[in-house]
PDB file of C-alpha atoms in Angstrom:
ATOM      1  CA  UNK A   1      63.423  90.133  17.052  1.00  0.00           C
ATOM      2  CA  UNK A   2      66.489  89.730  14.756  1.00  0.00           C
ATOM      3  CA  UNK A   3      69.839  89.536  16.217  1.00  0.00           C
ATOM      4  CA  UNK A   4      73.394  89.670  15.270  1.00  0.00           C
ATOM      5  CA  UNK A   5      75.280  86.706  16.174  1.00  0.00           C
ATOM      6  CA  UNK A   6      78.552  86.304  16.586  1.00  0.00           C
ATOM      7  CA  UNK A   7      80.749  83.283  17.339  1.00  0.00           C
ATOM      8  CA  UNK A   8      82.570  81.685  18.621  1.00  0.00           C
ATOM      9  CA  UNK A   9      81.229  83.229  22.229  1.00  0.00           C
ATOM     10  CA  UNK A  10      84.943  82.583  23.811  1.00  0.00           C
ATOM     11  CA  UNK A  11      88.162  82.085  22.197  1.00  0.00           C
ATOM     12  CA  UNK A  12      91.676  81.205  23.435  1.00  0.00           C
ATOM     13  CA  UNK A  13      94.504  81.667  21.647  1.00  0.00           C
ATOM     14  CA  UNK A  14      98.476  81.372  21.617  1.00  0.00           C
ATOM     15  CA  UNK A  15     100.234  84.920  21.020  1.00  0.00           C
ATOM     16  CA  UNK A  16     101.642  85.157  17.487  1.00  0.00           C
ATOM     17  CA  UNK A  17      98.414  82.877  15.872  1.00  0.00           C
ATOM     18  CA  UNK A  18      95.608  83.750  13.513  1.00  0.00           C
ATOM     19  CA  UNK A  19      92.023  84.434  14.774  1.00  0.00           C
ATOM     20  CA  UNK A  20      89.045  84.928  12.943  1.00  0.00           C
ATOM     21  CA  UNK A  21      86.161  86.167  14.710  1.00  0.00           C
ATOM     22  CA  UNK A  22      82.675  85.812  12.999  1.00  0.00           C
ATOM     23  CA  UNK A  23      79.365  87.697  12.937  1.00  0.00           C
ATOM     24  CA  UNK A  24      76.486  87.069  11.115  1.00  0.00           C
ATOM     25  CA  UNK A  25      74.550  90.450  10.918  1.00  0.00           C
ATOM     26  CA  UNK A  26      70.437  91.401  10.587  1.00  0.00           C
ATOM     27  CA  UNK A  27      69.766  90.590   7.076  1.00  0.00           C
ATOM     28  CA  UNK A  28      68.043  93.828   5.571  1.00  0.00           C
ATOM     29  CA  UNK A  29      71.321  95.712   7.293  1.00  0.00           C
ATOM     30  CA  UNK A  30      73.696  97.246   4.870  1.00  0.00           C
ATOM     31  CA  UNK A  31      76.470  98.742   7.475  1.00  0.00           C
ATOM     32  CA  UNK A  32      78.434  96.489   9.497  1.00  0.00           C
ATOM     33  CA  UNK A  33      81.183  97.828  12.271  1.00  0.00           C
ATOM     34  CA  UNK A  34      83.731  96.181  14.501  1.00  0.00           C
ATOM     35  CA  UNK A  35      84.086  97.468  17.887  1.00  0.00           C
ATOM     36  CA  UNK A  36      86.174  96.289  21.001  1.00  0.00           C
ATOM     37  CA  UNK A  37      86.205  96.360  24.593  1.00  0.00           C
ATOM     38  CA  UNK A  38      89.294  95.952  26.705  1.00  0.00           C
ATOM     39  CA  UNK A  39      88.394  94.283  29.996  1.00  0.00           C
ATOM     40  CA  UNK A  40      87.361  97.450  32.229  1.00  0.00           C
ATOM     41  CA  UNK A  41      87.731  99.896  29.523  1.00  0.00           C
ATOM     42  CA  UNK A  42      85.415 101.852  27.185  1.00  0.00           C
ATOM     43  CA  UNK A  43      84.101 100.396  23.901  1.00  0.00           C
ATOM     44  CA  UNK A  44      86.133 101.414  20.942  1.00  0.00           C
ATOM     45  CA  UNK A  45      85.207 101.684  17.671  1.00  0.00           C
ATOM     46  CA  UNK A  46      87.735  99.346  15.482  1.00  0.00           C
ATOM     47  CA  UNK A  47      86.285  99.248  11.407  1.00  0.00           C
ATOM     48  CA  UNK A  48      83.056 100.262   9.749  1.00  0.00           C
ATOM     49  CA  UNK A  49      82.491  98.312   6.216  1.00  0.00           C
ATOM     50  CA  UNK A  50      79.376  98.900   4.025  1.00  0.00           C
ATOM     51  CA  UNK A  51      79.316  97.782   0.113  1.00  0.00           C
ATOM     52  CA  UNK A  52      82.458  94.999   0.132  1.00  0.00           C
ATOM     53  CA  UNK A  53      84.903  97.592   1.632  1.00  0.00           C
ATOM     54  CA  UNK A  54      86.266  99.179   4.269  1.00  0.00           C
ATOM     55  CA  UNK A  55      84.539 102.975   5.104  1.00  0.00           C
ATOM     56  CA  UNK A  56      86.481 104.225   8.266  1.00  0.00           C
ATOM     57  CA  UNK A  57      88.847 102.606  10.638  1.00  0.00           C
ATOM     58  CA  UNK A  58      90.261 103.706  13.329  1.00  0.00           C
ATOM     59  CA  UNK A  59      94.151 103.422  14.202  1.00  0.00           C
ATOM     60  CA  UNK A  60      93.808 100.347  16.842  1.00  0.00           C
ATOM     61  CA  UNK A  61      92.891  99.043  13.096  1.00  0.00           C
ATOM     62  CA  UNK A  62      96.688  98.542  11.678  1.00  0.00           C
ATOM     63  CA  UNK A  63      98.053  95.942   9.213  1.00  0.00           C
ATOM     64  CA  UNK A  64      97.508  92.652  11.563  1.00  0.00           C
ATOM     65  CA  UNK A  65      93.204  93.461  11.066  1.00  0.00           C
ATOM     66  CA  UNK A  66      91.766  92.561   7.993  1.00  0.00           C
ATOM     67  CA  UNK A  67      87.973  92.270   7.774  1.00  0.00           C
ATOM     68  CA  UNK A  68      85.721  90.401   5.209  1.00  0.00           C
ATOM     69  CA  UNK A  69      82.992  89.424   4.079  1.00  0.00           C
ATOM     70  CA  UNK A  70      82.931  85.963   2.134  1.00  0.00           C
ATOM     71  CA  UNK A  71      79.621  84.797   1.173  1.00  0.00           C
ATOM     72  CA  UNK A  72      76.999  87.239   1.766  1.00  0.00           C
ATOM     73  CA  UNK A  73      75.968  86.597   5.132  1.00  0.00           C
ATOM     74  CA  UNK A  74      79.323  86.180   7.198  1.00  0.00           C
ATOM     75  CA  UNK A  75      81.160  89.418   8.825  1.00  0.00           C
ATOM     76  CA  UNK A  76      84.377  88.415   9.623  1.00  0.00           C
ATOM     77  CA  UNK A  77      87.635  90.222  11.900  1.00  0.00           C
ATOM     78  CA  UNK A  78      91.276  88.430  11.214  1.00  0.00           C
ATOM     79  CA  UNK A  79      93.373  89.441  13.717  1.00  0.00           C
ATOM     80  CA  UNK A  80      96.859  88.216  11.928  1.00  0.00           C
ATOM     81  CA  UNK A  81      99.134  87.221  14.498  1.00  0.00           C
ATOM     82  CA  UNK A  82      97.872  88.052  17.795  1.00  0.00           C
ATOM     83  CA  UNK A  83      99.429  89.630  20.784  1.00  0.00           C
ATOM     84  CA  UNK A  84      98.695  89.685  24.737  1.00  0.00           C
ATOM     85  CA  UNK A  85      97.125  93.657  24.148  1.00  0.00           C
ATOM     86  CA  UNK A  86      94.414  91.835  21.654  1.00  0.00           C
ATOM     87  CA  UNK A  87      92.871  90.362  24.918  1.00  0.00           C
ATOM     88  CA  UNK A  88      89.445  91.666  24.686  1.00  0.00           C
ATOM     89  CA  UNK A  89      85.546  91.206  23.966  1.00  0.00           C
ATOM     90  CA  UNK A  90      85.013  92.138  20.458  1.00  0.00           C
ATOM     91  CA  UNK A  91      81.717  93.134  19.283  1.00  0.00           C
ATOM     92  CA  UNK A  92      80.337  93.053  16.112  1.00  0.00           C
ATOM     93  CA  UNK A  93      77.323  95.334  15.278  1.00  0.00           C
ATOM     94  CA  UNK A  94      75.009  96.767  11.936  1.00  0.00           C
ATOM     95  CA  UNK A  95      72.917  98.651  10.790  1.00  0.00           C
ATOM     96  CA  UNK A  96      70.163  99.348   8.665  1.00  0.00           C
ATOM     97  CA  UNK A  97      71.080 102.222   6.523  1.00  0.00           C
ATOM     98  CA  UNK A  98      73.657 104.888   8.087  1.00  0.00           C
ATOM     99  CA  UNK A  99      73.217 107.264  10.528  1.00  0.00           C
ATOM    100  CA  UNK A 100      69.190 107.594  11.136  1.00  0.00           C
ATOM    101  CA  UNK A 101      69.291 104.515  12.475  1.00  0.00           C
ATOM    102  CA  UNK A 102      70.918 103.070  15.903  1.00  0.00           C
ATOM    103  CA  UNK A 103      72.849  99.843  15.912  1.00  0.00           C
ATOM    104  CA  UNK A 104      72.126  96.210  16.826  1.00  0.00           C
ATOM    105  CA  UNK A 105      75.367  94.775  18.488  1.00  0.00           C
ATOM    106  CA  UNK A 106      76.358  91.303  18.870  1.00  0.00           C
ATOM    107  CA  UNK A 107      76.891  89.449  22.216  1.00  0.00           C
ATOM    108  CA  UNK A 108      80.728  89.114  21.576  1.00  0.00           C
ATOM    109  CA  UNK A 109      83.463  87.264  21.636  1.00  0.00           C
ATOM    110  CA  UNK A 110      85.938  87.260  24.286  1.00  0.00           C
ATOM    111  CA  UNK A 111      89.393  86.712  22.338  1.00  0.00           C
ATOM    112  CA  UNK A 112      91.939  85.663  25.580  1.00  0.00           C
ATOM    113  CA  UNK A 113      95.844  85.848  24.098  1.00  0.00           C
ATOM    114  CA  UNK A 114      98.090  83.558  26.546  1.00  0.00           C
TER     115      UNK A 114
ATOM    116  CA  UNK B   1      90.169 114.093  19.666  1.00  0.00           C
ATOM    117  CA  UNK B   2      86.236 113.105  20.062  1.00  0.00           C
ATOM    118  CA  UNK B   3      85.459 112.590  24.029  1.00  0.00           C
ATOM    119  CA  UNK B   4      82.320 111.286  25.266  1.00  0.00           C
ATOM    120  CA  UNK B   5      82.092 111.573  29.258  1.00  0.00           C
ATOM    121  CA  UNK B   6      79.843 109.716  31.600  1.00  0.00           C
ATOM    122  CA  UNK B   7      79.440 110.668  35.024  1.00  0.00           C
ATOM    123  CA  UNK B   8      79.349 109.247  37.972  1.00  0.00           C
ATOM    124  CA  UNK B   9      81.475 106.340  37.503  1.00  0.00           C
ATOM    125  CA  UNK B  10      79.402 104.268  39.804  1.00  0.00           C
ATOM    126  CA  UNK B  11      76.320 104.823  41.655  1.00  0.00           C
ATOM    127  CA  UNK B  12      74.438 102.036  44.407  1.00  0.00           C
ATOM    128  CA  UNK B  13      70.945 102.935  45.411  1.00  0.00           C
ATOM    129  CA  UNK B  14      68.360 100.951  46.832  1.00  0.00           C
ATOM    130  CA  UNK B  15      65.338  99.646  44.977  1.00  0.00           C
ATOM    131  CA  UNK B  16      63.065 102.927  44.398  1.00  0.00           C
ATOM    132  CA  UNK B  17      65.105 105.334  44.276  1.00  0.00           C
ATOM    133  CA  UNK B  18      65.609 107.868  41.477  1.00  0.00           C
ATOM    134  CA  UNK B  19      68.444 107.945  39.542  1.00  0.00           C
ATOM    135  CA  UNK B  20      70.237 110.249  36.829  1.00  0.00           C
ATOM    136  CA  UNK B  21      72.904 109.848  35.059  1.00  0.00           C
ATOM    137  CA  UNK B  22      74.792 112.251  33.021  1.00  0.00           C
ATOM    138  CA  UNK B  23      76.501 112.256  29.705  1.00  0.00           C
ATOM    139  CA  UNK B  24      79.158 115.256  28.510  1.00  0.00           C
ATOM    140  CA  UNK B  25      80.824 115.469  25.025  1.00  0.00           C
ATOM    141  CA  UNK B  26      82.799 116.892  22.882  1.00  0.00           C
ATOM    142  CA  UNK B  27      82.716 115.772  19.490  1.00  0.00           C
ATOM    143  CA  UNK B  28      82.974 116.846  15.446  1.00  0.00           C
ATOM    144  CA  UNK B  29      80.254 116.466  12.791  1.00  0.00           C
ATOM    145  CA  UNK B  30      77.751 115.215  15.843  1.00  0.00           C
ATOM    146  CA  UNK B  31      74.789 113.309  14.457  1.00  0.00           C
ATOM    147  CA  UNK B  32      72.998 111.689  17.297  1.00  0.00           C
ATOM    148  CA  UNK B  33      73.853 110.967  20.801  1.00  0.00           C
ATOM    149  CA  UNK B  34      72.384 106.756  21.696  1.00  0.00           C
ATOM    150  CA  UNK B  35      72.196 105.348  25.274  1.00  0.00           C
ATOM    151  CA  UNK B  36      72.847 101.402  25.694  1.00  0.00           C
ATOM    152  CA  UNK B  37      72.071  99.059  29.038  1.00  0.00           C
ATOM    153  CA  UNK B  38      75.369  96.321  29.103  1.00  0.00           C
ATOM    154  CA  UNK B  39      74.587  93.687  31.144  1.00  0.00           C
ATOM    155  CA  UNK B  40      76.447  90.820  30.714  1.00  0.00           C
ATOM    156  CA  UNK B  41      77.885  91.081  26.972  1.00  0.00           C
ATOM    157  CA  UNK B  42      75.955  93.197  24.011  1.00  0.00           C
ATOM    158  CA  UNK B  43      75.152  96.573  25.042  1.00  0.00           C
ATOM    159  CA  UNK B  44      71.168  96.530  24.005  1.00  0.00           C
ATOM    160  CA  UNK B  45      69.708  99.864  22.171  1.00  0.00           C
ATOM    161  CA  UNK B  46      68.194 102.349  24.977  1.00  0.00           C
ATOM    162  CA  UNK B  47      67.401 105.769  22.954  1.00  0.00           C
ATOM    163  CA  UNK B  48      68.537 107.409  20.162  1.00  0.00           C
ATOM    164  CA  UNK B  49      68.292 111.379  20.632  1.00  0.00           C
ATOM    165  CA  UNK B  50      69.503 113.838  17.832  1.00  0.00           C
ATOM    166  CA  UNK B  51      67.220 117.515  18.447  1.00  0.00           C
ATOM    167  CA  UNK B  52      67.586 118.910  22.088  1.00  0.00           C
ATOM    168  CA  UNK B  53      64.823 119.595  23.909  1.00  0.00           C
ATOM    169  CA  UNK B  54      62.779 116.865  23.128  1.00  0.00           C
ATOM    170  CA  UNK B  55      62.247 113.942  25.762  1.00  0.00           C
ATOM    171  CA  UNK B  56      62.579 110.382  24.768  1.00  0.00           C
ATOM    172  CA  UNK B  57      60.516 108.194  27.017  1.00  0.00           C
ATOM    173  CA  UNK B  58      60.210 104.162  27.756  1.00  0.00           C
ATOM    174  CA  UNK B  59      58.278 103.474  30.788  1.00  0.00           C
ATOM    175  CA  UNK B  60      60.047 104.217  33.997  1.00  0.00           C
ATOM    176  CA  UNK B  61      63.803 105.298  31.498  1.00  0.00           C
ATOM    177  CA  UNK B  62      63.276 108.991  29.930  1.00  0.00           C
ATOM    178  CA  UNK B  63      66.503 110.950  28.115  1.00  0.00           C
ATOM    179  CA  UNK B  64      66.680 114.626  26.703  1.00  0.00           C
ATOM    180  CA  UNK B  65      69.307 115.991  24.761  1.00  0.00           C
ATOM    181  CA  UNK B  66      70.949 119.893  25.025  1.00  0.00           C
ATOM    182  CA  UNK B  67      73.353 120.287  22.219  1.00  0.00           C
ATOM    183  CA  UNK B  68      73.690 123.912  23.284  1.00  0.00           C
ATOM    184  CA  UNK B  69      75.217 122.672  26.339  1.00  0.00           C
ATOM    185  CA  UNK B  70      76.925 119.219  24.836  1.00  0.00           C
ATOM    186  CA  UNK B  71      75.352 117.068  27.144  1.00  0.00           C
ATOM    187  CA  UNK B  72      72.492 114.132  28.118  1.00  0.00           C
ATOM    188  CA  UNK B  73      70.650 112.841  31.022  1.00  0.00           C
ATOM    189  CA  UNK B  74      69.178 109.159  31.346  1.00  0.00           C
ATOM    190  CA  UNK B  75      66.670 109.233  34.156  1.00  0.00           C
ATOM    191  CA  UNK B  76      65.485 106.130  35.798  1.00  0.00           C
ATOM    192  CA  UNK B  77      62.669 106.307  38.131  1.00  0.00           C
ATOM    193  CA  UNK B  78      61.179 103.682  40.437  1.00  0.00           C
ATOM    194  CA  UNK B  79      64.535 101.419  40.264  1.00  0.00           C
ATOM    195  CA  UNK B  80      64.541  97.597  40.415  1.00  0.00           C
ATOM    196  CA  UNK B  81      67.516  95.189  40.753  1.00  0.00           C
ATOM    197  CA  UNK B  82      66.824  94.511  36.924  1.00  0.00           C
ATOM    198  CA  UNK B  83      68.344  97.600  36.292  1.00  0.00           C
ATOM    199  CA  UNK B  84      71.601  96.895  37.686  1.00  0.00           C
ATOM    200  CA  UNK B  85      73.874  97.171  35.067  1.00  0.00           C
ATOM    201  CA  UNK B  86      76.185  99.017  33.252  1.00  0.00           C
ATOM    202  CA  UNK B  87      74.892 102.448  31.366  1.00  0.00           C
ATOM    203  CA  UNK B  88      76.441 103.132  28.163  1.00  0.00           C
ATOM    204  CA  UNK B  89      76.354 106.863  26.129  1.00  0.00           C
ATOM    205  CA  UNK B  90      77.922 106.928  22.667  1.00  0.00           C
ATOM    206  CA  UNK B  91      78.022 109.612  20.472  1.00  0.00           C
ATOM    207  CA  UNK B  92      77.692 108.956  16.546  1.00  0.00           C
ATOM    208  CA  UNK B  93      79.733 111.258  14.365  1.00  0.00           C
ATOM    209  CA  UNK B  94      79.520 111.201  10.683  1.00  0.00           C
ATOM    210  CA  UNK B  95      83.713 111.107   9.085  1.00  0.00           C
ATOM    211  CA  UNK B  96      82.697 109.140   5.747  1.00  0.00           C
ATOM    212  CA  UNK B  97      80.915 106.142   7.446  1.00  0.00           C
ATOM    213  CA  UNK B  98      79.046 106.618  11.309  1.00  0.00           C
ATOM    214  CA  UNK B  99      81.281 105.470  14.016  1.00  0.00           C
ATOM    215  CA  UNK B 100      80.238 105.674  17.645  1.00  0.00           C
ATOM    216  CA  UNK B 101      82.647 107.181  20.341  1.00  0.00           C
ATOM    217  CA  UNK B 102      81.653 105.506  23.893  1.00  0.00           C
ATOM    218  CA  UNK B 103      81.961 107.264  26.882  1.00  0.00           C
ATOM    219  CA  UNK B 104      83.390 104.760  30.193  1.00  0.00           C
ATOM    220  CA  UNK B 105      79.531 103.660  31.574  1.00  0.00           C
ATOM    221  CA  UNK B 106      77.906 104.361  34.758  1.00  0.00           C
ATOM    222  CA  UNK B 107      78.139 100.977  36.540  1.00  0.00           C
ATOM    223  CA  UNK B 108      74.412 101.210  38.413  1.00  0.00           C
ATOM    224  CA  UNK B 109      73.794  98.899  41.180  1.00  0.00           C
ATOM    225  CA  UNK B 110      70.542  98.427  42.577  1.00  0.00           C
ATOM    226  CA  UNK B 111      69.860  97.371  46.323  1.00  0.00           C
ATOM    227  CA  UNK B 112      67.057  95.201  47.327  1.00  0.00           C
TER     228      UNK B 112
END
């Protein structure tokens, strides 16, 4: 069954670096979203993307995001300079063609800011 | 603001056992309401519901939508300790693009 994959699966960083998270999403799908989950909190939706640009994003999505993707294949999240609140798993997820169709999430990354 | 709310917040029961769990929201420009199983990372795809009325089924899991009433049921019948897990509802809403809007998950726990 195809997947989504994201890596890496864990990632610690120093506050005030640059992340970048990556996701490699079902190849047929034409939507691709970021979504987080703070440690005992719900899932929140972060940025949807779908034909090289941005489509929605929601306000936890300010100036230090930036999403892109390079080559194709790769989905990527930049979290700028990172601070102790970005503690979180991040999900990446797609989907085939808009809103008939349900998404496929990732397994995550778990960003940890010390 | 969009609110999705999943009730209870936890549930234990022992292996056999019915269970329901329930799903309330309040959104704009609704399209579909999705359940999702989180186990240890990726929430996995459930059922996808969008008319009311209309029961979605998967062996011993079954869901039904009322959009009259703004709310969903996940029914799980015959429980096993596979099932412990965490229950996800999400709502999709259509602003430009489909986002989801999560309600908190039903944290299910299974007994032997």
């Amino acid at each position: 069954e195809p997947e989504v994959t994201q890596t890496p699966s864990h990632q610690v960083t120093q506050m005030g670096q640059e992340v970048i998270l990556r996701c490699v999403p079902i190849s047929n799908h034409l939507y691709f979203y970021w979504y987080r989950q703070i440690l005992g909190q719900k899932v929140e939706f972060l940025v949807s993307f779908y034909n090289n640009e941005i489509s929605e994003k929601s306000e936890i999505f300010d100036d230090q995001f930036s999403v892109e993707r390079p080559d194709g294949s790769n989905f990527t999240l930049k979290i700028r300079s990172t601070k102790l609140e970005d503690s979180a798993m991040y999900f990446c997820a797609s989907s085939e063609a808009g809103y008939h169709y349900g998404y496929t999430f990732g397994s995550g990354t778990r960003l940890t800011v010390v | 603001e969009d609110k999705v709310v999943q009730s209870p917040l936890s549930l234990v029961v022992h292996e056999g056992d019915t269970v329901t769990l329930n799903c309330s929201y309040e959104v704009t420009n609704f399209r579909s309401l999705l359940w999702y199983k989180q186990e240890k990372k990726a929430p996995t795809f459930l059922f996808m519901l969008t008319s009311s009325g209309i029961e979605k089924k998967s062996g011993r899991l079954s869901s039904i939508l009322d959009k009259k009433e703004l709310f969903s049921i996940l029914n799980i019948t015959a429980t096993q300790t596979g099932d412990s897990a965490v229950y996800l509802c999400a709502v999709a809403i259509i602003q430009g693009a489909q986002k989801l809007v999560f309600g908190q998950g039903t944290r299910l726990t299974i007994n032997p």
